[in-house]
PDB file of C-alpha atoms in Angstrom:
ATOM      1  CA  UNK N  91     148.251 -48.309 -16.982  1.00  0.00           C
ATOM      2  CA  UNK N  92     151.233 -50.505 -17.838  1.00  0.00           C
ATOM      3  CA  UNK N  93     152.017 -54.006 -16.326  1.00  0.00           C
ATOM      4  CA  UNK N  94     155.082 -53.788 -13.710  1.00  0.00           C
ATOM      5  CA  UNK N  95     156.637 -56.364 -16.422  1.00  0.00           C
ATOM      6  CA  UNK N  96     156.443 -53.811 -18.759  1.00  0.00           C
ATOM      7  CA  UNK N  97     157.642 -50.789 -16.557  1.00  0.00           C
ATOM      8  CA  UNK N  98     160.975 -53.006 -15.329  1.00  0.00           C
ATOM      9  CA  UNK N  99     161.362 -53.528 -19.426  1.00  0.00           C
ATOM     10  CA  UNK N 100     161.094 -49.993 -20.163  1.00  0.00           C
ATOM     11  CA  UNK N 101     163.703 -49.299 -17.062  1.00  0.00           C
ATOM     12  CA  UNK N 102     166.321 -51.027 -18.091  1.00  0.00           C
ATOM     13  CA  UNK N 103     165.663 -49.776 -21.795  1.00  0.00           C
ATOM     14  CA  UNK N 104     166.310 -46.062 -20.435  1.00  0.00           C
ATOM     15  CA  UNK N 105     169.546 -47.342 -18.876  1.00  0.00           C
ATOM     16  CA  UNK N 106     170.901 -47.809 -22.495  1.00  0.00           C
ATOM     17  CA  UNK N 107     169.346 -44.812 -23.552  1.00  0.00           C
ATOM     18  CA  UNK N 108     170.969 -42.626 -21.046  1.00  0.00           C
ATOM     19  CA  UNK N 109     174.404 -43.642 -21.530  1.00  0.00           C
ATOM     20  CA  UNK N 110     174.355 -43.197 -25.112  1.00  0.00           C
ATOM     21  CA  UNK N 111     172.720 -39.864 -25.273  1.00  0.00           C
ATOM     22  CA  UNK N 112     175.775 -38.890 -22.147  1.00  0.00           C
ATOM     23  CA  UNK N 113     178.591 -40.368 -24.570  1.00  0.00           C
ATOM     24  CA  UNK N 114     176.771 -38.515 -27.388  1.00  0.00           C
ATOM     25  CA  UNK N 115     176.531 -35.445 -25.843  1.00  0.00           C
ATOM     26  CA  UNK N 116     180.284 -34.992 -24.719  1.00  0.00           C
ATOM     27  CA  UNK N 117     181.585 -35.729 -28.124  1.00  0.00           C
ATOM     28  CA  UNK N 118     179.833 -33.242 -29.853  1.00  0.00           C
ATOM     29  CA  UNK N 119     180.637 -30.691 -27.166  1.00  0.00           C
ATOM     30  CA  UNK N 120     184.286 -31.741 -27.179  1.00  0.00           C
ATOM     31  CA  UNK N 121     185.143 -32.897 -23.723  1.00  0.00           C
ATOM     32  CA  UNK N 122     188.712 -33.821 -22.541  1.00  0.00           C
ATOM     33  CA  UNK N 123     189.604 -37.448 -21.553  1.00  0.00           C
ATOM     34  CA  UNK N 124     188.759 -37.476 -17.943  1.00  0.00           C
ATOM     35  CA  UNK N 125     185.724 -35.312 -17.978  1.00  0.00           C
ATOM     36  CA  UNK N 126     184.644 -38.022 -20.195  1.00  0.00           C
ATOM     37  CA  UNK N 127     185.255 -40.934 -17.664  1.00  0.00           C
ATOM     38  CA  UNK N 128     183.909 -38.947 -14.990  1.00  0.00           C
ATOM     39  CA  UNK N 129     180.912 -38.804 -17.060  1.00  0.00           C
ATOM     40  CA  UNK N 130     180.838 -42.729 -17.817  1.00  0.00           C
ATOM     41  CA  UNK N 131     181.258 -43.409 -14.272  1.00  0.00           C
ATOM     42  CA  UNK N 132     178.155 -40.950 -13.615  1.00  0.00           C
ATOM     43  CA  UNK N 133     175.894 -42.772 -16.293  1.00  0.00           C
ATOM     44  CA  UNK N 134     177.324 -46.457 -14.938  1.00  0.00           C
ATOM     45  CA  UNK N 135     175.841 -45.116 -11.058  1.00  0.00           C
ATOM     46  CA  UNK N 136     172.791 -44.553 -12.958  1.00  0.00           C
ATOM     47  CA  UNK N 137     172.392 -47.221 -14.674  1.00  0.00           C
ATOM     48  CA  UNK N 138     172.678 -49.012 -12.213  1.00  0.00           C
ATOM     49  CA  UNK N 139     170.344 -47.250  -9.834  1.00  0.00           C
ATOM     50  CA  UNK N 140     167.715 -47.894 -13.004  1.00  0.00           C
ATOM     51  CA  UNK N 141     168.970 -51.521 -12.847  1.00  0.00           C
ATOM     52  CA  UNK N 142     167.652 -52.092  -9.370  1.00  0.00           C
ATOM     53  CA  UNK N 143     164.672 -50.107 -10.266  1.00  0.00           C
ATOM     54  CA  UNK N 144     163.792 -52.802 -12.255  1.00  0.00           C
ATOM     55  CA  UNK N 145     164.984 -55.709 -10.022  1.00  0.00           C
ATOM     56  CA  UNK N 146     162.128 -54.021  -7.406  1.00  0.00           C
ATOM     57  CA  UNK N 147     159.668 -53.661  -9.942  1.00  0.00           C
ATOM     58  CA  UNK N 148     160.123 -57.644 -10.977  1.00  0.00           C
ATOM     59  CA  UNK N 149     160.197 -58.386  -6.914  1.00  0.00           C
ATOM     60  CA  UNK N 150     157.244 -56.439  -6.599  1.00  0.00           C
ATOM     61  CA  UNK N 151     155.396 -58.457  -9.476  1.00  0.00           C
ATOM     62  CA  UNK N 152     156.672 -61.956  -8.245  1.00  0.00           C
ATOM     63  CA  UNK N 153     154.853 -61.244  -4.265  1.00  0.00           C
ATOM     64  CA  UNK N 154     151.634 -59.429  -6.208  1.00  0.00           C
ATOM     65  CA  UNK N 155     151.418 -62.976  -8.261  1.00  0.00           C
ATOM     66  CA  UNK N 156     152.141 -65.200  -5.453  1.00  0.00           C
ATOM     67  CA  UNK N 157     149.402 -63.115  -2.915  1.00  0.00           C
ATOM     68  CA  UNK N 158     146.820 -63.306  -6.031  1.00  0.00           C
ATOM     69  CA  UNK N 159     147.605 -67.037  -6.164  1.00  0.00           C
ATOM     70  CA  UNK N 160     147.233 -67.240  -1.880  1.00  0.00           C
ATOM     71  CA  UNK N 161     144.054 -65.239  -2.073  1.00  0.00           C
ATOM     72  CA  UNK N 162     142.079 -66.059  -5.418  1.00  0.00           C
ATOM     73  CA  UNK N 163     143.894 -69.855  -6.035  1.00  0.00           C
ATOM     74  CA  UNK N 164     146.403 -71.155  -9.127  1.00  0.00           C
ATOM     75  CA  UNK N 165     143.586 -71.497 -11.515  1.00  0.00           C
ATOM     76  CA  UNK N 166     142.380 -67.824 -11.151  1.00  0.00           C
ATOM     77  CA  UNK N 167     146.169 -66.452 -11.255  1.00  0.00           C
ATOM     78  CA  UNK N 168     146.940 -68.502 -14.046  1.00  0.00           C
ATOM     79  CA  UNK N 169     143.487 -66.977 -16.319  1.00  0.00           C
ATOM     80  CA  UNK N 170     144.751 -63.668 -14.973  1.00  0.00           C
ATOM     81  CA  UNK N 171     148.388 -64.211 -16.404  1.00  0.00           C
ATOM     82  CA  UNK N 172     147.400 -65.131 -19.647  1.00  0.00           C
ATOM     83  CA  UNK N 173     144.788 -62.594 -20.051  1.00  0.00           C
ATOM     84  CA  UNK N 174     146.890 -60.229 -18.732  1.00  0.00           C
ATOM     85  CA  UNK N 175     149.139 -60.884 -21.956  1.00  0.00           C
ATOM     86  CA  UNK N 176     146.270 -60.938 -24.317  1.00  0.00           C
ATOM     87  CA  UNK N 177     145.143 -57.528 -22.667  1.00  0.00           C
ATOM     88  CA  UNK N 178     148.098 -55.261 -22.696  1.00  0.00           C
ATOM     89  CA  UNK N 179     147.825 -53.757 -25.873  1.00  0.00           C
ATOM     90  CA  UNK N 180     144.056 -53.247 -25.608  1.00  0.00           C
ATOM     91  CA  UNK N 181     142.432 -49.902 -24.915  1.00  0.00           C
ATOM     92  CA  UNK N 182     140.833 -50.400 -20.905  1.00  0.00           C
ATOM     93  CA  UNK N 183     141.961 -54.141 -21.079  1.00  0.00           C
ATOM     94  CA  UNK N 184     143.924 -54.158 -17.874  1.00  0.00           C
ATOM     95  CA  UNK N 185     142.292 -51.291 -16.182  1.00  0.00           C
ATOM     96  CA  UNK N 186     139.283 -53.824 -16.173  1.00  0.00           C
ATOM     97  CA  UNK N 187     141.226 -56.880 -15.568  1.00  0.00           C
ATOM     98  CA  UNK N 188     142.539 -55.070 -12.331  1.00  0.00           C
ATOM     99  CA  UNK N 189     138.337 -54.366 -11.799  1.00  0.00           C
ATOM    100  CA  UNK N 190     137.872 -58.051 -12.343  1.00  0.00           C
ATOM    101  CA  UNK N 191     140.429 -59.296  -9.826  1.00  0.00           C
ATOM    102  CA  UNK N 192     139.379 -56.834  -7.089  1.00  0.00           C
ATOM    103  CA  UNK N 193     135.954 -57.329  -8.120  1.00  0.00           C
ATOM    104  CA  UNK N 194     136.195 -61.252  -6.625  1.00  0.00           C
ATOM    105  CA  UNK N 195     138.390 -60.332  -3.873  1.00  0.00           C
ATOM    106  CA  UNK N 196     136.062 -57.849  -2.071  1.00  0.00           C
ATOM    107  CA  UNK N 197     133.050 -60.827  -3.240  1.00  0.00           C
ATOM    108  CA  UNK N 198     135.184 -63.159  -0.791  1.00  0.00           C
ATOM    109  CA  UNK N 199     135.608 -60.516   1.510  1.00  0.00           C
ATOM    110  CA  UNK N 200     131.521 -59.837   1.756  1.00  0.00           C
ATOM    111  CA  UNK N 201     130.944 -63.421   2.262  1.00  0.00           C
ATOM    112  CA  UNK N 202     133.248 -63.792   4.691  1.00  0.00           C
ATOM    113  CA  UNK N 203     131.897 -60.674   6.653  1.00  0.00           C
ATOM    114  CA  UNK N 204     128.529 -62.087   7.307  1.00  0.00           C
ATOM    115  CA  UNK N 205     128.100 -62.467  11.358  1.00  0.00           C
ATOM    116  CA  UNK N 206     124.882 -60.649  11.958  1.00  0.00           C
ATOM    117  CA  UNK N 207     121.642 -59.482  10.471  1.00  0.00           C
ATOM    118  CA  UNK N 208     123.669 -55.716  10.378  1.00  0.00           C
ATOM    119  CA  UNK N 209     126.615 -57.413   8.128  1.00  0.00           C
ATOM    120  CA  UNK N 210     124.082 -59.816   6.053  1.00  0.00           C
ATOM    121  CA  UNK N 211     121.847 -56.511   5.071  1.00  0.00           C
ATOM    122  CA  UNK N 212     125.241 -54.980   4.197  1.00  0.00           C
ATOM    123  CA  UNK N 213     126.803 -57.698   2.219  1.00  0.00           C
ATOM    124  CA  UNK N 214     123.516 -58.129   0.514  1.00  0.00           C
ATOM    125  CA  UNK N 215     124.069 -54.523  -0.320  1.00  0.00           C
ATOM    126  CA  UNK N 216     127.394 -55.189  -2.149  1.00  0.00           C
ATOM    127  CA  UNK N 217     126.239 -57.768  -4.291  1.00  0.00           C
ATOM    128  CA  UNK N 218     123.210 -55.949  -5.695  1.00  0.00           C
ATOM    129  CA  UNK N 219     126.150 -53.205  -6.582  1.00  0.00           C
ATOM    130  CA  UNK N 220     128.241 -55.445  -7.672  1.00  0.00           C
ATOM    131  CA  UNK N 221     125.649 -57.504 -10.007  1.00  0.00           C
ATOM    132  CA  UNK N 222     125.255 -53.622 -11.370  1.00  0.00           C
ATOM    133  CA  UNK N 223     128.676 -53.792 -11.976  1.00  0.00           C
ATOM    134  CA  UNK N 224     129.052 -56.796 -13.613  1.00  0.00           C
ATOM    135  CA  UNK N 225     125.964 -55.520 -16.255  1.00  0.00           C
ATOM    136  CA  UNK N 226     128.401 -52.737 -17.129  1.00  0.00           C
ATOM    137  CA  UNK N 227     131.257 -55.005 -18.252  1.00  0.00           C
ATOM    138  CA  UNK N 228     129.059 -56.664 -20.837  1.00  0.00           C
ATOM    139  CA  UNK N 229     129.129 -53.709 -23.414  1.00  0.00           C
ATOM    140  CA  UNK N 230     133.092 -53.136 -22.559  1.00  0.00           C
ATOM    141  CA  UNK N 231     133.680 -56.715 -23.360  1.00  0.00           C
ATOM    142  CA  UNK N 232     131.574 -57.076 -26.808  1.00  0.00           C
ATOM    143  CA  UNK N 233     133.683 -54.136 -28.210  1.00  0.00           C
ATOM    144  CA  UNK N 234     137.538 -56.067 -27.780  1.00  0.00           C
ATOM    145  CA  UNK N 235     138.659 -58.373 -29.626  1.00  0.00           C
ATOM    146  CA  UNK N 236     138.182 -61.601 -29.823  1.00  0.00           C
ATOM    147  CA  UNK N 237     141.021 -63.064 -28.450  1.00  0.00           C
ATOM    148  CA  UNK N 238     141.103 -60.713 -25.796  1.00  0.00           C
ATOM    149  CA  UNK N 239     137.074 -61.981 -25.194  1.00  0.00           C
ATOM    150  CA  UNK N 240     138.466 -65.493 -24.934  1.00  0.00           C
ATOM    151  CA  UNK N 241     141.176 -64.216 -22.367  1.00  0.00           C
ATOM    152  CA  UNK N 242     138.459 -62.715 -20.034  1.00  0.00           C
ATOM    153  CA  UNK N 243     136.157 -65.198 -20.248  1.00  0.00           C
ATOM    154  CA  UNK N 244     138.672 -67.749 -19.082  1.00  0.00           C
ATOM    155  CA  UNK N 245     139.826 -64.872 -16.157  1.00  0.00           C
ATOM    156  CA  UNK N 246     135.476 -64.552 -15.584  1.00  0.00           C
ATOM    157  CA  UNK N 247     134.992 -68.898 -15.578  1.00  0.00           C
ATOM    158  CA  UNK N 248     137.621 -69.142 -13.256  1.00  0.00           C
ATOM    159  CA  UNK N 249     136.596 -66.569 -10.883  1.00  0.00           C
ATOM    160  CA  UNK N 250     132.708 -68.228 -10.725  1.00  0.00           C
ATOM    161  CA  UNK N 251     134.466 -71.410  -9.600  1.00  0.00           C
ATOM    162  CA  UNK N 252     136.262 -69.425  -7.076  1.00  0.00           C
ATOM    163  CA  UNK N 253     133.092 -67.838  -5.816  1.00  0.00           C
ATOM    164  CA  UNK N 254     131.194 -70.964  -5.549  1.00  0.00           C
ATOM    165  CA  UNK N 255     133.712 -72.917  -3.523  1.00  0.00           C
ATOM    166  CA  UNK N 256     133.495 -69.501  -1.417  1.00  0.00           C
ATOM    167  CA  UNK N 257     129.525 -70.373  -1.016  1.00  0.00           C
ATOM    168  CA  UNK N 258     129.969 -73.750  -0.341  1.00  0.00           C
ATOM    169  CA  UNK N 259     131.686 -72.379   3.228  1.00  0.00           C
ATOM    170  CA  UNK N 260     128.329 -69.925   4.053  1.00  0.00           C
ATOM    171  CA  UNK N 261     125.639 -71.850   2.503  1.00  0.00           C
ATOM    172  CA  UNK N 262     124.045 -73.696   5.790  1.00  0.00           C
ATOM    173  CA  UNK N 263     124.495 -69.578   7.363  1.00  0.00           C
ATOM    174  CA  UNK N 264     120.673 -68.894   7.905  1.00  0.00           C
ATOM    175  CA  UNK N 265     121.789 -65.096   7.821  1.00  0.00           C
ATOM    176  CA  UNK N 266     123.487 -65.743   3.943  1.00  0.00           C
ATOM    177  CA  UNK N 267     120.491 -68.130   3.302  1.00  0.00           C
ATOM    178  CA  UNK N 268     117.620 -65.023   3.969  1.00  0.00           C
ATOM    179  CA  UNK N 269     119.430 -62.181   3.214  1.00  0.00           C
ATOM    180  CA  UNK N 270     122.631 -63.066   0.850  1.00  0.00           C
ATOM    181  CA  UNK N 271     121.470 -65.978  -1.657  1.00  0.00           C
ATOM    182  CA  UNK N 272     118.992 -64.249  -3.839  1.00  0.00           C
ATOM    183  CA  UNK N 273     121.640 -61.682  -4.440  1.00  0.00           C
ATOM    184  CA  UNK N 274     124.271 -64.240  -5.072  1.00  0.00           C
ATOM    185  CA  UNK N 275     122.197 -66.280  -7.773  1.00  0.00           C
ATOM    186  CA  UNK N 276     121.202 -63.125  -9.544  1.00  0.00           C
ATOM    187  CA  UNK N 277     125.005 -61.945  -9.742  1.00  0.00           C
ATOM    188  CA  UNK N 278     125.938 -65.750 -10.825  1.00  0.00           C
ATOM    189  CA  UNK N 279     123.453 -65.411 -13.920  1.00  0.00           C
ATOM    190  CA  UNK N 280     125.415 -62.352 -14.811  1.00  0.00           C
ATOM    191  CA  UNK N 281     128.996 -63.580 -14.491  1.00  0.00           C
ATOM    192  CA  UNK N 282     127.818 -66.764 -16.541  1.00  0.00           C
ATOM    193  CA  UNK N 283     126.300 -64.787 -19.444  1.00  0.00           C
ATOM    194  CA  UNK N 284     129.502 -63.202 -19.439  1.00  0.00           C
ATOM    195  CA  UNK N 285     131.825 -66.532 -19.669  1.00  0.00           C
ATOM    196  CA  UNK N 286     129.589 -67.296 -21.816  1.00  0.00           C
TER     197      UNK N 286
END
């Protein structure tokens, strides 16, 4: 999976591309003078078509940023961002970066969903999955390299202190207190092995 950085990159790449395979392709077959500019005004349309492409793509990434930063906080964006960077070129680096992010987003969501024994049992349920979860990224992250370790771990210590200031809100909850915190701790001594 590429980044949409790299996408609107590789867009306006192919714009250049296509209009010199076009002007290529009419010379060797010998085209007169103004099925040639009917040509370059056909590859201009399209480059510029791939030219907004890529202006969407960077919108698109500026709003995904900006709601990360909204929903997870500047800290956690920023860890993201740079790990993101380290990540690119490594095999199942982003595809687990993107599992990382979602991974404390629904966390937030399960605390926040705790009204009633029914959605305490449940949220309890998602944490002892996602503590499974988290034991599964241990193996994935010993075989990168080491920069890319140091890039997750900052992603994985920022995320914690996310999560805690998100148990700070529910921790007086009798429901979260009986059915939520023994789940919580456990999946806390996970993430922290994993920042290390």
């Amino acid at each position: 999976m590429i980044s949409l950085s790299t996408f609107a990159k590789r867009v306006c790449n192919a714009s250049n591309c296509l209009a010199l395979l076009a002007v290529g392709t009419l010379f060797i077959s010998g085209c007169d003078q103004k099925q040639m500019e009917d040509a370059g005004n056909s590859v201009k349309e399209s480059a510029s078509e791939l030219g907004e492409s890529a202006s969407d793509a960077a919108s698109q990434m500026g709003e995904a940023a900006q709601n990360m930063k909204d929903a997870m906080g500047e800290k956690f964006a920023a860890a993201w961002d740079q790990a993101s960077e380290k990540l690119k070129e490594v095999e199942g680096g982003s595809e687990m970066l993107t599992n990382i992010k979602d991974f404390f987003k629904n966390a937030g969501e399960s605390l926040s969903s705790i009204t009633d024994e029914a959605s305490a049992e449940n949220a309890k349920a998602k944490f002892a999955e996602m503590t499974e979860t988290v034991e599964g990224w241990g193996p994935k992250l010993a075989e990168m390299p080491e920069e890319a370790k140091t890039a997750l771990k900052g992603v994985f210590e920022s995320g914690i202190a996310h999560l805690k200031t998100l148990v700070e809100k529910v921790k007086d909850n009798e429901l979260y207190q009986e059915h939520v915190q023994p789940q919580i701790d456990a999946l806390m001594e996970k993430l922290h092995a994993l920042a290390g």
